[in-house]
Coordinates of C-alpha atoms in Angstrom, one line a residue:
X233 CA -20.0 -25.3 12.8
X234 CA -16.7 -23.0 12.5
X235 CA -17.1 -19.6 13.5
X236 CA -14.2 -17.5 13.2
X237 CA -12.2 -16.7 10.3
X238 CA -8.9 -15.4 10.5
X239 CA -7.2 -12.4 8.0
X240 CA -3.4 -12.0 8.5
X241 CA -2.3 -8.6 7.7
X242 CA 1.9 -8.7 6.5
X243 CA 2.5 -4.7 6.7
X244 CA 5.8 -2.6 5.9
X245 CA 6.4 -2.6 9.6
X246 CA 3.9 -5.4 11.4
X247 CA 2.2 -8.1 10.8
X248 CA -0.9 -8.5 12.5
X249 CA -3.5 -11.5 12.8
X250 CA -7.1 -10.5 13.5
X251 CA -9.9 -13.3 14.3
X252 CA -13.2 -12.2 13.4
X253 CA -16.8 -13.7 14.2
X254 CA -18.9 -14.4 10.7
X255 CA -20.2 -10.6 11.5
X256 CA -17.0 -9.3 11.6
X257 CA -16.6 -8.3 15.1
X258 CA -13.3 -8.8 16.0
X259 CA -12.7 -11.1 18.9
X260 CA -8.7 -11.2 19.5
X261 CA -6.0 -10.0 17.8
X262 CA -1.8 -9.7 18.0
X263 CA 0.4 -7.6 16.1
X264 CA 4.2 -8.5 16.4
X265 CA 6.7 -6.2 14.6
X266 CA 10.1 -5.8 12.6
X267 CA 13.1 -3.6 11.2
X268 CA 13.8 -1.7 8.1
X269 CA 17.2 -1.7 7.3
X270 CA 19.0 1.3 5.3
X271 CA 22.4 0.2 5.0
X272 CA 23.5 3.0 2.3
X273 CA 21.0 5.9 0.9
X274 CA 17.9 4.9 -0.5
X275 CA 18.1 1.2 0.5
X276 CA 15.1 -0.2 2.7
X277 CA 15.6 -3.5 3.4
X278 CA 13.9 -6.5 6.0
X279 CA 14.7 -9.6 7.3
X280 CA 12.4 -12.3 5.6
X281 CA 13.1 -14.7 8.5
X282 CA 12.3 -11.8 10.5
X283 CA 8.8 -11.6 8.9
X284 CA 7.7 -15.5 8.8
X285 CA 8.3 -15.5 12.3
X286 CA 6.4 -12.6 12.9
X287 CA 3.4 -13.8 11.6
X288 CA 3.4 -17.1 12.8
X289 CA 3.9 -15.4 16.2
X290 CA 0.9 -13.0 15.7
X291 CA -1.5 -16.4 14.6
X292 CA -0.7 -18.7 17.3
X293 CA -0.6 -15.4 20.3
X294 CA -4.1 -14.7 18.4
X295 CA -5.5 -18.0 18.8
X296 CA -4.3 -18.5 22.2
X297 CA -6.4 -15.9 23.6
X298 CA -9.2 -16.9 22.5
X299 CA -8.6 -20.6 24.3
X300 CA -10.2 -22.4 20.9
X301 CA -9.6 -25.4 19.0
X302 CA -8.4 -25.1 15.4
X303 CA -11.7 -27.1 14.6
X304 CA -13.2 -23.6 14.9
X305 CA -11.8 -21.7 12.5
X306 CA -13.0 -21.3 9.6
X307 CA -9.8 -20.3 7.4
X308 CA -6.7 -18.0 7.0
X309 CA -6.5 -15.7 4.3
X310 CA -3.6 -13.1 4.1
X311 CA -2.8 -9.7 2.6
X312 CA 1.2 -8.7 2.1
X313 CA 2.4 -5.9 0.4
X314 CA 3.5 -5.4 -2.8
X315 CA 6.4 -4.7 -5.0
X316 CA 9.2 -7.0 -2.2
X317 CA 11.9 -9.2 -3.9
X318 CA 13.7 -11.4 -2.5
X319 CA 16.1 -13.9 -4.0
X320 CA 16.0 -17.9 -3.5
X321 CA 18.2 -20.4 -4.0
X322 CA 18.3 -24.0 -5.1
X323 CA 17.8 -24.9 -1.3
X324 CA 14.5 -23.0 -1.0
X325 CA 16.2 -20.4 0.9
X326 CA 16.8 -16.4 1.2
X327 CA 20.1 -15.5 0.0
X328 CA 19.5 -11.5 0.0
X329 CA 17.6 -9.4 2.0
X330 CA 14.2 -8.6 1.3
X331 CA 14.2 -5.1 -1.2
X332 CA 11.1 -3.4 -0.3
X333 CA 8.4 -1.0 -2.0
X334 CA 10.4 2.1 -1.0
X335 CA 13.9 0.7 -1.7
X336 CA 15.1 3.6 -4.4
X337 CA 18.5 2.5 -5.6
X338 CA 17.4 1.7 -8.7
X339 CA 16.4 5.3 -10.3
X340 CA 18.6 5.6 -12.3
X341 CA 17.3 2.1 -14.4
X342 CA 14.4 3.1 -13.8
X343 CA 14.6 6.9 -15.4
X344 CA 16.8 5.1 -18.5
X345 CA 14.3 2.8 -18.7
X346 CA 11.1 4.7 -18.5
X347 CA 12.8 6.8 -21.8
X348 CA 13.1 3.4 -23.6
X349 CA 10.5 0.9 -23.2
X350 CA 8.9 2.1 -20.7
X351 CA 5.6 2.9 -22.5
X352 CA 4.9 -0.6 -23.8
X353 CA 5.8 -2.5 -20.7
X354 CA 3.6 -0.3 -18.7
X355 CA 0.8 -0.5 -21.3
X356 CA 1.4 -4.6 -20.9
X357 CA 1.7 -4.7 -16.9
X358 CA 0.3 -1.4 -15.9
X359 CA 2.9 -1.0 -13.6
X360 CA 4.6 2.4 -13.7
X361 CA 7.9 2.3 -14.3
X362 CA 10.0 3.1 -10.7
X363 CA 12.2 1.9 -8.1
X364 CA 9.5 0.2 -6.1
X365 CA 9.0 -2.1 -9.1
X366 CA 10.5 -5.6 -8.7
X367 CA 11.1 -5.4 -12.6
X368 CA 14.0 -2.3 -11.9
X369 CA 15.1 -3.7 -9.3
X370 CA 16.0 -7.2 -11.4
X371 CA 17.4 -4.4 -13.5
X372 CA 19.6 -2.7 -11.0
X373 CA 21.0 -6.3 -9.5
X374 CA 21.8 -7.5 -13.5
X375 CA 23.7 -4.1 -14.5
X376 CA 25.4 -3.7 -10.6
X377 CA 26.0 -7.6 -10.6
X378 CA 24.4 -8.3 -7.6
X379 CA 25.7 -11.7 -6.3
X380 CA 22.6 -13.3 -5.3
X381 CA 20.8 -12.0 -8.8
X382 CA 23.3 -14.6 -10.3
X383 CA 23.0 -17.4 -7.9
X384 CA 19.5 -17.1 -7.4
X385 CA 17.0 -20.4 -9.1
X386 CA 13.8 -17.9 -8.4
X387 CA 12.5 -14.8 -7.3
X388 CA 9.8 -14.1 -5.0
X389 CA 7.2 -11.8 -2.8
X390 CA 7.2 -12.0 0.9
X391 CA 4.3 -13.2 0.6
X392 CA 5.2 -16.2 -1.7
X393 CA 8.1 -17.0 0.6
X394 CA 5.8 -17.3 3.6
X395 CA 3.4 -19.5 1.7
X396 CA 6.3 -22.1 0.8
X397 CA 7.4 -22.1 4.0
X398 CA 3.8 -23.2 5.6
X399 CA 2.7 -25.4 2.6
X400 CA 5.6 -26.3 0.4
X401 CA 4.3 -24.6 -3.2
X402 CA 5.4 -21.8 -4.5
X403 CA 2.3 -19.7 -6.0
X404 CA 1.4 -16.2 -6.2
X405 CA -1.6 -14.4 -6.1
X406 CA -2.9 -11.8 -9.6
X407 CA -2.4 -8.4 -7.4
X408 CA 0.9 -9.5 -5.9
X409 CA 2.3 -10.4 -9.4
X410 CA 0.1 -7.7 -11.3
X411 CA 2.4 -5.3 -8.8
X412 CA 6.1 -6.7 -10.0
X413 CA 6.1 -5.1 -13.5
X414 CA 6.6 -8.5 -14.9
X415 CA 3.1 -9.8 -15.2
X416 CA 1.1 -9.1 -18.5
X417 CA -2.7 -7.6 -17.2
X418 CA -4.0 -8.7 -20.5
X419 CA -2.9 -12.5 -20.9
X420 CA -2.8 -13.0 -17.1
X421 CA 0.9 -14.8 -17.4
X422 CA 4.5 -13.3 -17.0
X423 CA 5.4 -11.2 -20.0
X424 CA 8.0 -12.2 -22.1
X425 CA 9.3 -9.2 -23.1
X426 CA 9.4 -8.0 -19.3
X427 CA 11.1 -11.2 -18.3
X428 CA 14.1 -10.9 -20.9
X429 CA 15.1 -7.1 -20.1
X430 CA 15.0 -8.0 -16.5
X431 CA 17.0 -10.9 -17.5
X432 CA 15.3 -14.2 -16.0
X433 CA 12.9 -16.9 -17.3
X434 CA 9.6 -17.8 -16.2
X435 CA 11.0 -21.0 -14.1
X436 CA 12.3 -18.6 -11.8
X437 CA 8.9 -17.2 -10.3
X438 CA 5.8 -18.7 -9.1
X439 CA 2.6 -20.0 -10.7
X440 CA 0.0 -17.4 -11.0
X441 CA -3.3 -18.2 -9.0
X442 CA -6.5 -16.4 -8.8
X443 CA -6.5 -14.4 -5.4
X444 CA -8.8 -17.5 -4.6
X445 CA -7.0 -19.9 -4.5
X446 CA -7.3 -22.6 -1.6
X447 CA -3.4 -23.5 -0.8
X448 CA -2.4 -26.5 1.5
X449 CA -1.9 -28.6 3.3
X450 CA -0.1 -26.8 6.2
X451 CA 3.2 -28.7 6.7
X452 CA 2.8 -30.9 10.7
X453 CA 5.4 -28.3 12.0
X454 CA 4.2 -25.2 11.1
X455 CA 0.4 -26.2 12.1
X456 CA 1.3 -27.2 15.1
X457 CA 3.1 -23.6 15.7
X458 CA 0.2 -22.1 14.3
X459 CA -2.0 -23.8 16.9
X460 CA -4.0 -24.6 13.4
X461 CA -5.0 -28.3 11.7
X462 CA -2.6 -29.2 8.6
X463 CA -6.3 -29.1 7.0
X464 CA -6.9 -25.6 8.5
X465 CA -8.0 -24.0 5.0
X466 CA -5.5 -21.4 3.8
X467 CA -6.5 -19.3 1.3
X468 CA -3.9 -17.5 -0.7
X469 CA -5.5 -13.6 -0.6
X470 CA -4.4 -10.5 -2.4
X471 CA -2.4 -7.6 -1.5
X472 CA -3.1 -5.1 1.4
X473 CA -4.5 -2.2 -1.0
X474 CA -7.0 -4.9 -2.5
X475 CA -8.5 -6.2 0.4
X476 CA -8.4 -2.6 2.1
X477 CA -10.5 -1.5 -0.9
X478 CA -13.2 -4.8 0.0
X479 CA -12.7 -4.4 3.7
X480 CA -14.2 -1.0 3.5
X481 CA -16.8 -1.9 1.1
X482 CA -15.1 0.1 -1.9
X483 CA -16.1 -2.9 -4.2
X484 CA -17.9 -1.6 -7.3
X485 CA -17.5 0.9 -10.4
X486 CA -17.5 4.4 -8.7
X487 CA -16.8 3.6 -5.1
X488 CA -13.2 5.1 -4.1
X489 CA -11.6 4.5 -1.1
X490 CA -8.9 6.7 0.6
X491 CA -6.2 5.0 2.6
X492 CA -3.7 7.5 4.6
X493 CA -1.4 5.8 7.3
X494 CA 2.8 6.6 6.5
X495 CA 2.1 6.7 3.0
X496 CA -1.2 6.5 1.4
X497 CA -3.2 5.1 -1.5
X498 CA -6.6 5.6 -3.6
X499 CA -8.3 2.6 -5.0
X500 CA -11.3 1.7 -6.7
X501 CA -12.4 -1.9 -8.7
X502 CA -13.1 -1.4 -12.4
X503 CA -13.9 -3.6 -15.5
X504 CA -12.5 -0.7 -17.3
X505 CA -9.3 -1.6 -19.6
X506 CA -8.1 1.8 -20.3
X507 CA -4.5 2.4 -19.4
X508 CA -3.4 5.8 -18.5
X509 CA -1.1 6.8 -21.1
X510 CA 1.4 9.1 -19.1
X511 CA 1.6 6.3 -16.5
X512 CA 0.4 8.2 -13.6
X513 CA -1.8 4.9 -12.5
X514 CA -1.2 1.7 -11.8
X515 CA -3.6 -0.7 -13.0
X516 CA -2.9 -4.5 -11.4
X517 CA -5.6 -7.7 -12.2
X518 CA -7.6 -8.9 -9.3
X519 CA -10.1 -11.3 -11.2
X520 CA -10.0 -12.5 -14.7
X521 CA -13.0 -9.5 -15.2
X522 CA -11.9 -7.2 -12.7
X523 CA -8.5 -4.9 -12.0
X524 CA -7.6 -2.4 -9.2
X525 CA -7.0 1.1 -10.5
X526 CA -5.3 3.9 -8.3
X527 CA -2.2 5.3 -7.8
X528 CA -0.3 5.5 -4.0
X529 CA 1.7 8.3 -2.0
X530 CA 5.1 7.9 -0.4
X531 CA 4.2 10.9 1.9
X532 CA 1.1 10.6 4.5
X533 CA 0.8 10.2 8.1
X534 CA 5.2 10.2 8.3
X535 CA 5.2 13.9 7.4
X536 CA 3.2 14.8 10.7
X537 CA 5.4 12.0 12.1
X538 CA 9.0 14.1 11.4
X539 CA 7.5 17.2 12.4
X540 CA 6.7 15.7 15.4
X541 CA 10.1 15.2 16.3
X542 CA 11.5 18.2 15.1
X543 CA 9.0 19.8 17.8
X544 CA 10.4 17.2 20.2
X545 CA 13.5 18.6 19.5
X546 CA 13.0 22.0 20.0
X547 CA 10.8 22.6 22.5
X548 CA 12.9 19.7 24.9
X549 CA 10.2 18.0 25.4
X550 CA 10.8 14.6 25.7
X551 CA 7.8 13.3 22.9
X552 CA 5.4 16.0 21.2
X553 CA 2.4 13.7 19.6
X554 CA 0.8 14.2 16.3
X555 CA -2.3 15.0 17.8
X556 CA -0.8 17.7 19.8
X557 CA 0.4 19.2 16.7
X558 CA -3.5 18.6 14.6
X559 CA -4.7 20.6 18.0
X560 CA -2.5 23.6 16.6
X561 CA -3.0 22.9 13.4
X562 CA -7.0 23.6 14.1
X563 CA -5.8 27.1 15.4
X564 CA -5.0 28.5 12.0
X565 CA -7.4 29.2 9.3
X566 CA -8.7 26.7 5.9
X567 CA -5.3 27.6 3.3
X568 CA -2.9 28.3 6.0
X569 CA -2.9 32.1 5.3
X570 CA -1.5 31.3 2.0
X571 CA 1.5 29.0 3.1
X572 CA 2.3 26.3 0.9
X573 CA 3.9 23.2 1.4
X574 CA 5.2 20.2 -1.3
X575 CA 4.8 16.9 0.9
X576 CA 6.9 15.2 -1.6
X577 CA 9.9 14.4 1.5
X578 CA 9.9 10.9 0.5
X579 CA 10.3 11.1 -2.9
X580 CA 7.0 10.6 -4.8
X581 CA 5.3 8.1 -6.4
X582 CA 1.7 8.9 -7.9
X583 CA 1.0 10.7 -10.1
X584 CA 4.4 12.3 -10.3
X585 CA 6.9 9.1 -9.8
X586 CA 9.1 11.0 -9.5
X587 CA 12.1 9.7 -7.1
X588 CA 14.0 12.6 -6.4
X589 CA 10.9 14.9 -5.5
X590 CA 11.5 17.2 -2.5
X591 CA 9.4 18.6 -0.2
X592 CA 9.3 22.4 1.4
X593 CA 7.4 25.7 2.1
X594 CA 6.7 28.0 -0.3
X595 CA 5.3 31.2 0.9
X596 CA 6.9 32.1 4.1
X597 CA 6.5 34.8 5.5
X598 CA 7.4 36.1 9.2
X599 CA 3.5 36.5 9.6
X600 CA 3.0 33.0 9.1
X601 CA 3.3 30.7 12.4
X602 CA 3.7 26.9 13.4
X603 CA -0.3 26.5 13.1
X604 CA 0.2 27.4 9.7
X605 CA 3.3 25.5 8.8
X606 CA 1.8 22.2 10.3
X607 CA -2.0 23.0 8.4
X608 CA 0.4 23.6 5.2
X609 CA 1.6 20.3 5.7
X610 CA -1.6 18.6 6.3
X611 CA -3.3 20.1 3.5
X612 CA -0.2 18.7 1.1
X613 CA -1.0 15.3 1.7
X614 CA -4.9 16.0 0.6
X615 CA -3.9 18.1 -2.5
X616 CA -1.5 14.8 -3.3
X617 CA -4.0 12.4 -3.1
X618 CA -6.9 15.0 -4.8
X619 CA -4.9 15.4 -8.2
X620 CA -4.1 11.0 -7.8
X621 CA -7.9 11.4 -7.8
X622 CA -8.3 13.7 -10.7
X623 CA -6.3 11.3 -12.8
X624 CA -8.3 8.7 -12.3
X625 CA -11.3 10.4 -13.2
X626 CA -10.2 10.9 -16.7
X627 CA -10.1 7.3 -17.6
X628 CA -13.1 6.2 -14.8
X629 CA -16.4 6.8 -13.8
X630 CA -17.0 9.5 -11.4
X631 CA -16.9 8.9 -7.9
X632 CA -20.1 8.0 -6.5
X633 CA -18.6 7.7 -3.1
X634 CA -15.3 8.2 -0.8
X635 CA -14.4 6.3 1.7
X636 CA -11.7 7.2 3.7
X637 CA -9.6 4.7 6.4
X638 CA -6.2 4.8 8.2
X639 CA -4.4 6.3 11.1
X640 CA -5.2 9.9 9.6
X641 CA -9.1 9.1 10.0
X642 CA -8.6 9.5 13.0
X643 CA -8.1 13.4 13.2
X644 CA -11.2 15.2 12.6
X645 CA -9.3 18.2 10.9
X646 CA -7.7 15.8 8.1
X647 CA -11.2 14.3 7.2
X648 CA -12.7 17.5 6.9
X649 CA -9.9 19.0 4.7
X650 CA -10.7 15.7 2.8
X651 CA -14.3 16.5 2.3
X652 CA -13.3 20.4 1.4
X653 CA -11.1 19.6 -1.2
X654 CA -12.4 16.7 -2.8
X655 CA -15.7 18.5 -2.9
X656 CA -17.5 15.3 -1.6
X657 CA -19.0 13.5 1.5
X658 CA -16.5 11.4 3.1
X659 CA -17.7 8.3 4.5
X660 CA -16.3 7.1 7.7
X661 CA -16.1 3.3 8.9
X662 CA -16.4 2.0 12.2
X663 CA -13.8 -0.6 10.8
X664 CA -10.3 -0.1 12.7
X665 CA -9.0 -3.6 10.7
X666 CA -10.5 -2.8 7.2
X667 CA -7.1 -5.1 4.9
X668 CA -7.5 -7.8 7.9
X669 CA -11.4 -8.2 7.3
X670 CA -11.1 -7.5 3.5
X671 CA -8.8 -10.9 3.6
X672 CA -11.4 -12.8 6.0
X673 CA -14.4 -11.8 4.0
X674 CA -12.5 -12.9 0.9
X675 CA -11.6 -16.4 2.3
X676 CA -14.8 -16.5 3.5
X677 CA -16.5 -16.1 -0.2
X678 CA -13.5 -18.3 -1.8
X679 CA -14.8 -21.4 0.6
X680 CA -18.4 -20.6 -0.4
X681 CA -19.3 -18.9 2.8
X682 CA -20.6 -15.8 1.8
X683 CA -22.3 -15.2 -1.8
X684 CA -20.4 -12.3 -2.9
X685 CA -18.1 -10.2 -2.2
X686 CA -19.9 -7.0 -2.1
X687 CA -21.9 -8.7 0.4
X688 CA -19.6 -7.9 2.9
X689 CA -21.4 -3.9 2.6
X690 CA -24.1 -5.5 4.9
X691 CA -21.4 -5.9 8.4
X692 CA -19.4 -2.2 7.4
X693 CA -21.2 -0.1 10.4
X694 CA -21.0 3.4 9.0
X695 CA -19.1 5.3 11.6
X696 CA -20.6 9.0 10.3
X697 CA -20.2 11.1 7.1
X698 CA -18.1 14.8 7.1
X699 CA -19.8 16.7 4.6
X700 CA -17.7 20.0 2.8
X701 CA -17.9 23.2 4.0
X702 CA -19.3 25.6 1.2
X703 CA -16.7 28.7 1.8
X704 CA -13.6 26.4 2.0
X705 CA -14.2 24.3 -1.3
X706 CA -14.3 27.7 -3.7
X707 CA -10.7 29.0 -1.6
X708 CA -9.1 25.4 -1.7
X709 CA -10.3 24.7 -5.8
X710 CA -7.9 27.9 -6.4
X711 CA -5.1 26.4 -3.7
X712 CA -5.0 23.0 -5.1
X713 CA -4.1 25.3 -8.9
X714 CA -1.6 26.8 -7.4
X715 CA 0.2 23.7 -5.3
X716 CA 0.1 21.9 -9.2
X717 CA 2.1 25.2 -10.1
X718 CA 4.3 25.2 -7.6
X719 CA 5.5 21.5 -8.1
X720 CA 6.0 21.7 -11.9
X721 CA 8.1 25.3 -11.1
X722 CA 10.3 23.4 -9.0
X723 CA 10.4 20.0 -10.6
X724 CA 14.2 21.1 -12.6
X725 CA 15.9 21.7 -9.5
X726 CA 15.1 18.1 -7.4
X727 CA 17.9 16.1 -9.4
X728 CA 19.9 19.0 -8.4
X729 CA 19.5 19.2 -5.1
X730 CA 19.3 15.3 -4.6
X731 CA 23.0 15.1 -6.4
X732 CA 23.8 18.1 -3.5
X733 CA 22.5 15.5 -0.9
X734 CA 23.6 12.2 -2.0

């Protein structure tokens, strides 16, 4: 009997393989890594030869440890992120560089376009119209005539590129194509009227499979690399925030979860149809009955990240951590002394998607210190993700429960600011690999391991549960007010400064 099951994790940064035991302990794992490329402003680009070999790197050093035989494992499912393009030619290869979510080049198609049809194609895809959309960026390569755009026979995901590479066939998961603003959530099939703006024909990308899908055979060659069997099932998975949301046992009406790592998400499964009419949301298919609603944040964990190097910097030291900077952080009171911050550094996506969004203190005064400029900044990211979270309680059942997962779980400050200003008890896993056990536990239940998979609840230890303090939630309910305020006050003057800057 097989008894490990592997979920491969393709992130904006690594790719990591994970090998867990039916009980989801985690028995080895290897993480290799890659660049992001910014040749000119607001271009993020990667290697997609970069990335193949990354993960077949972090599989086969995975395995190795572990001193098995592919005969036990039980299968390989995989999570990738979403909103990549890549173009392919009529060899089968890359002939531009992968475009990634946060590649923003393409605003201005993307602010013509959300003026024009913009409403109907995100009623029809529930994809918001932005830059991270594959859909603009087909756009931007038609109207800038983009070489490979022209000489390009298809169009694909990271993911799918990977997948053709180890098996031969090019297919696509729901949530990866739900994600490129091209796929209709209604019909589950490419939309036509999607597909003739952004210029190309439905030839040019994948079939569309349920995230189920059993894929395979691996070719002899890249088995063999893999240290796997050409039989090895592989199962084709879903994208990172999906199986995040399943990994963490977010998997029915009224369960939330809360992702903060660089950026950050909120997710929760509904059978709800409803799109948000100001496209704050995104909605993507996971099932035929089922979708993903949420909306994600440009600006998480990468704030603290910059101002630790801007400490670096000026105290000479030769690395200040983030955590040195939470300790200080702890040192000044719940509101910051009324300092404000917008986190918005990165440009925003939900539930503003708003490109050229800025971030900066509001409030400063020489009383205020760096205790309170660093809480300001922490307590941005919450109010961020709380109004995403407002938004989606006008279309979806409340939330029953919030569970909260990435790096910034790790600081006992930020989870408590969570708890304060959502007004909830946050639930914290024990789960340090919640997308790379959400993608086992789905391969799992897509070869008839498991029966379901919100059986997957059953092997989630709950780590413990931060509940809100009563004085904080009444002071932070008139903060999070005045943060709203603050935005929509300065919201005229981003394209300014941005044409200042660029």
């Amino acid at each position: 009997m097989s008894n490990y099951v592997i979920g491969l994790d393709i992130g904006t940064s690594t790719t990591r393989s994970v090998i867990f035991n039916r009980n989801g302990v985690v028995i080895s794992e290897s993480e290799h890594a890659y660049s992001t490329y910014r040749p000119k402003p607001n271009y993020s680009e990667q290697n997609p030869l970069e990335i193949e070999s990354a993960a077949r790197l972090a599989i086969s050093t995975s395995i190795s440890k572990l001193k098995i035989t592919p005969n036990d494992i039980i299968g390989l499912t995989i999570s990738a992120p979403m909103h990549s393009l890549i173009c392919i030619n009529d060899q089968n290869e890359p002939i531009s560089p992968l475009i990634t979510w946060a590649d923003g080049r393409s605003y201005p198609q993307a602010a013509i376009m959300k003026e024009s049809y913009g409403q109907d194609l995100y009623e029809q895809t529930g994809t918001p119209i932005h830059p991270m959309s594959p859909f603009v960026k087909l756009i931007w390569m038609k109207e800038n005539q983009y070489p490979p755009y022209y000489e390009a026979t298809r169009f694909v995901s990271i993911k799918e590129y990977i997948l053709y590479k180890w098996c031969g066939t090019w297919e696509v998961d729901y949530s990866i194509a739900s994600a490129t603003g091209l796929f209709n959530i209604h019909t589950l099939h490419w939309d036509v009227e999607a597909l003739a703006i952004a210029g190309i024909n439905e030839s040019q990308l994948s079939k569309v499979v349920p995230c189920t899908t059993q894929l395979g055979p691996l070719t002899t060659r890249v088995a063999k690399e893999l240290l796997l069997h050409t039989s090895t099932p592989i199962i084709i998975g879903a994208s990172g925030g999906v199986l995040a949301n399943i990994g963490v046992g977010a998997t029915e009406e009224g369960e939330t979860a809360l992702s903060i790592g660089s950026s950050g998400a909120i997710r929760r499964f509904t059978t709800q149809k409803t799109i948000d009419a100001e496209q704050r949301t995104f909605q993507y298919a996971f099932t035929k009955e089922s979708r993903i609603v949420g909306g994600a944040t440009n600006n998480g964990t990468i704030l603290m990240q910059w101002l630790a190097r801007q400490f670096s910097s000026l105290t000479k030291k030769e690395t200040v951590e983030v955590a040195d900077l939470e300790a200080l952080a702890a040192t000044s009171s719940a509101g910051a002394n009324g300092l404000f911050f917008l986190p918005h550094m990165n440009g925003e996506r939900a539930p503003k998607w708003n490109a050229k969004a800025k971030g900066g203190w509001m409030g400063l005064t020489l009383s205020h210190t760096s205790a309170d400029m660093i809480r300001s900044v922490m307590e941005s990211v919450i109010f961020n993700m709380y109004e995403i979270h407002e938004t989606l309680h006008e279309k979806e059942n409340p939330t029953k429960k919030l569970i909260v997962s990435g790096s910034y779980a790790r600081s006992p400050l930020w989870v408590q600011m969570t708890a304060d200003i959502f007004r909830k008890t946050v639930i914290l896993t024990d789960s340090t690999h919640a997308t790379a056990w959400g993608a086992a536990w789905l391969g799992m239940f897509a070869l008839g391991e498991v029966e379901s998979l919100e059986a997957i609840k059953a092997y989630i230890p709950i780590k413990h549960e931060v509940l809100p303090t009563v004085r904080n939630v009444v002071m932070y309910e008139e903060y999070y007010h005045l943060y709203r305020e603050l935005y929509n006050k300065n919201k005229p003057l981003f394209a300014e400064i941005d044409r200042l800057q660029y």
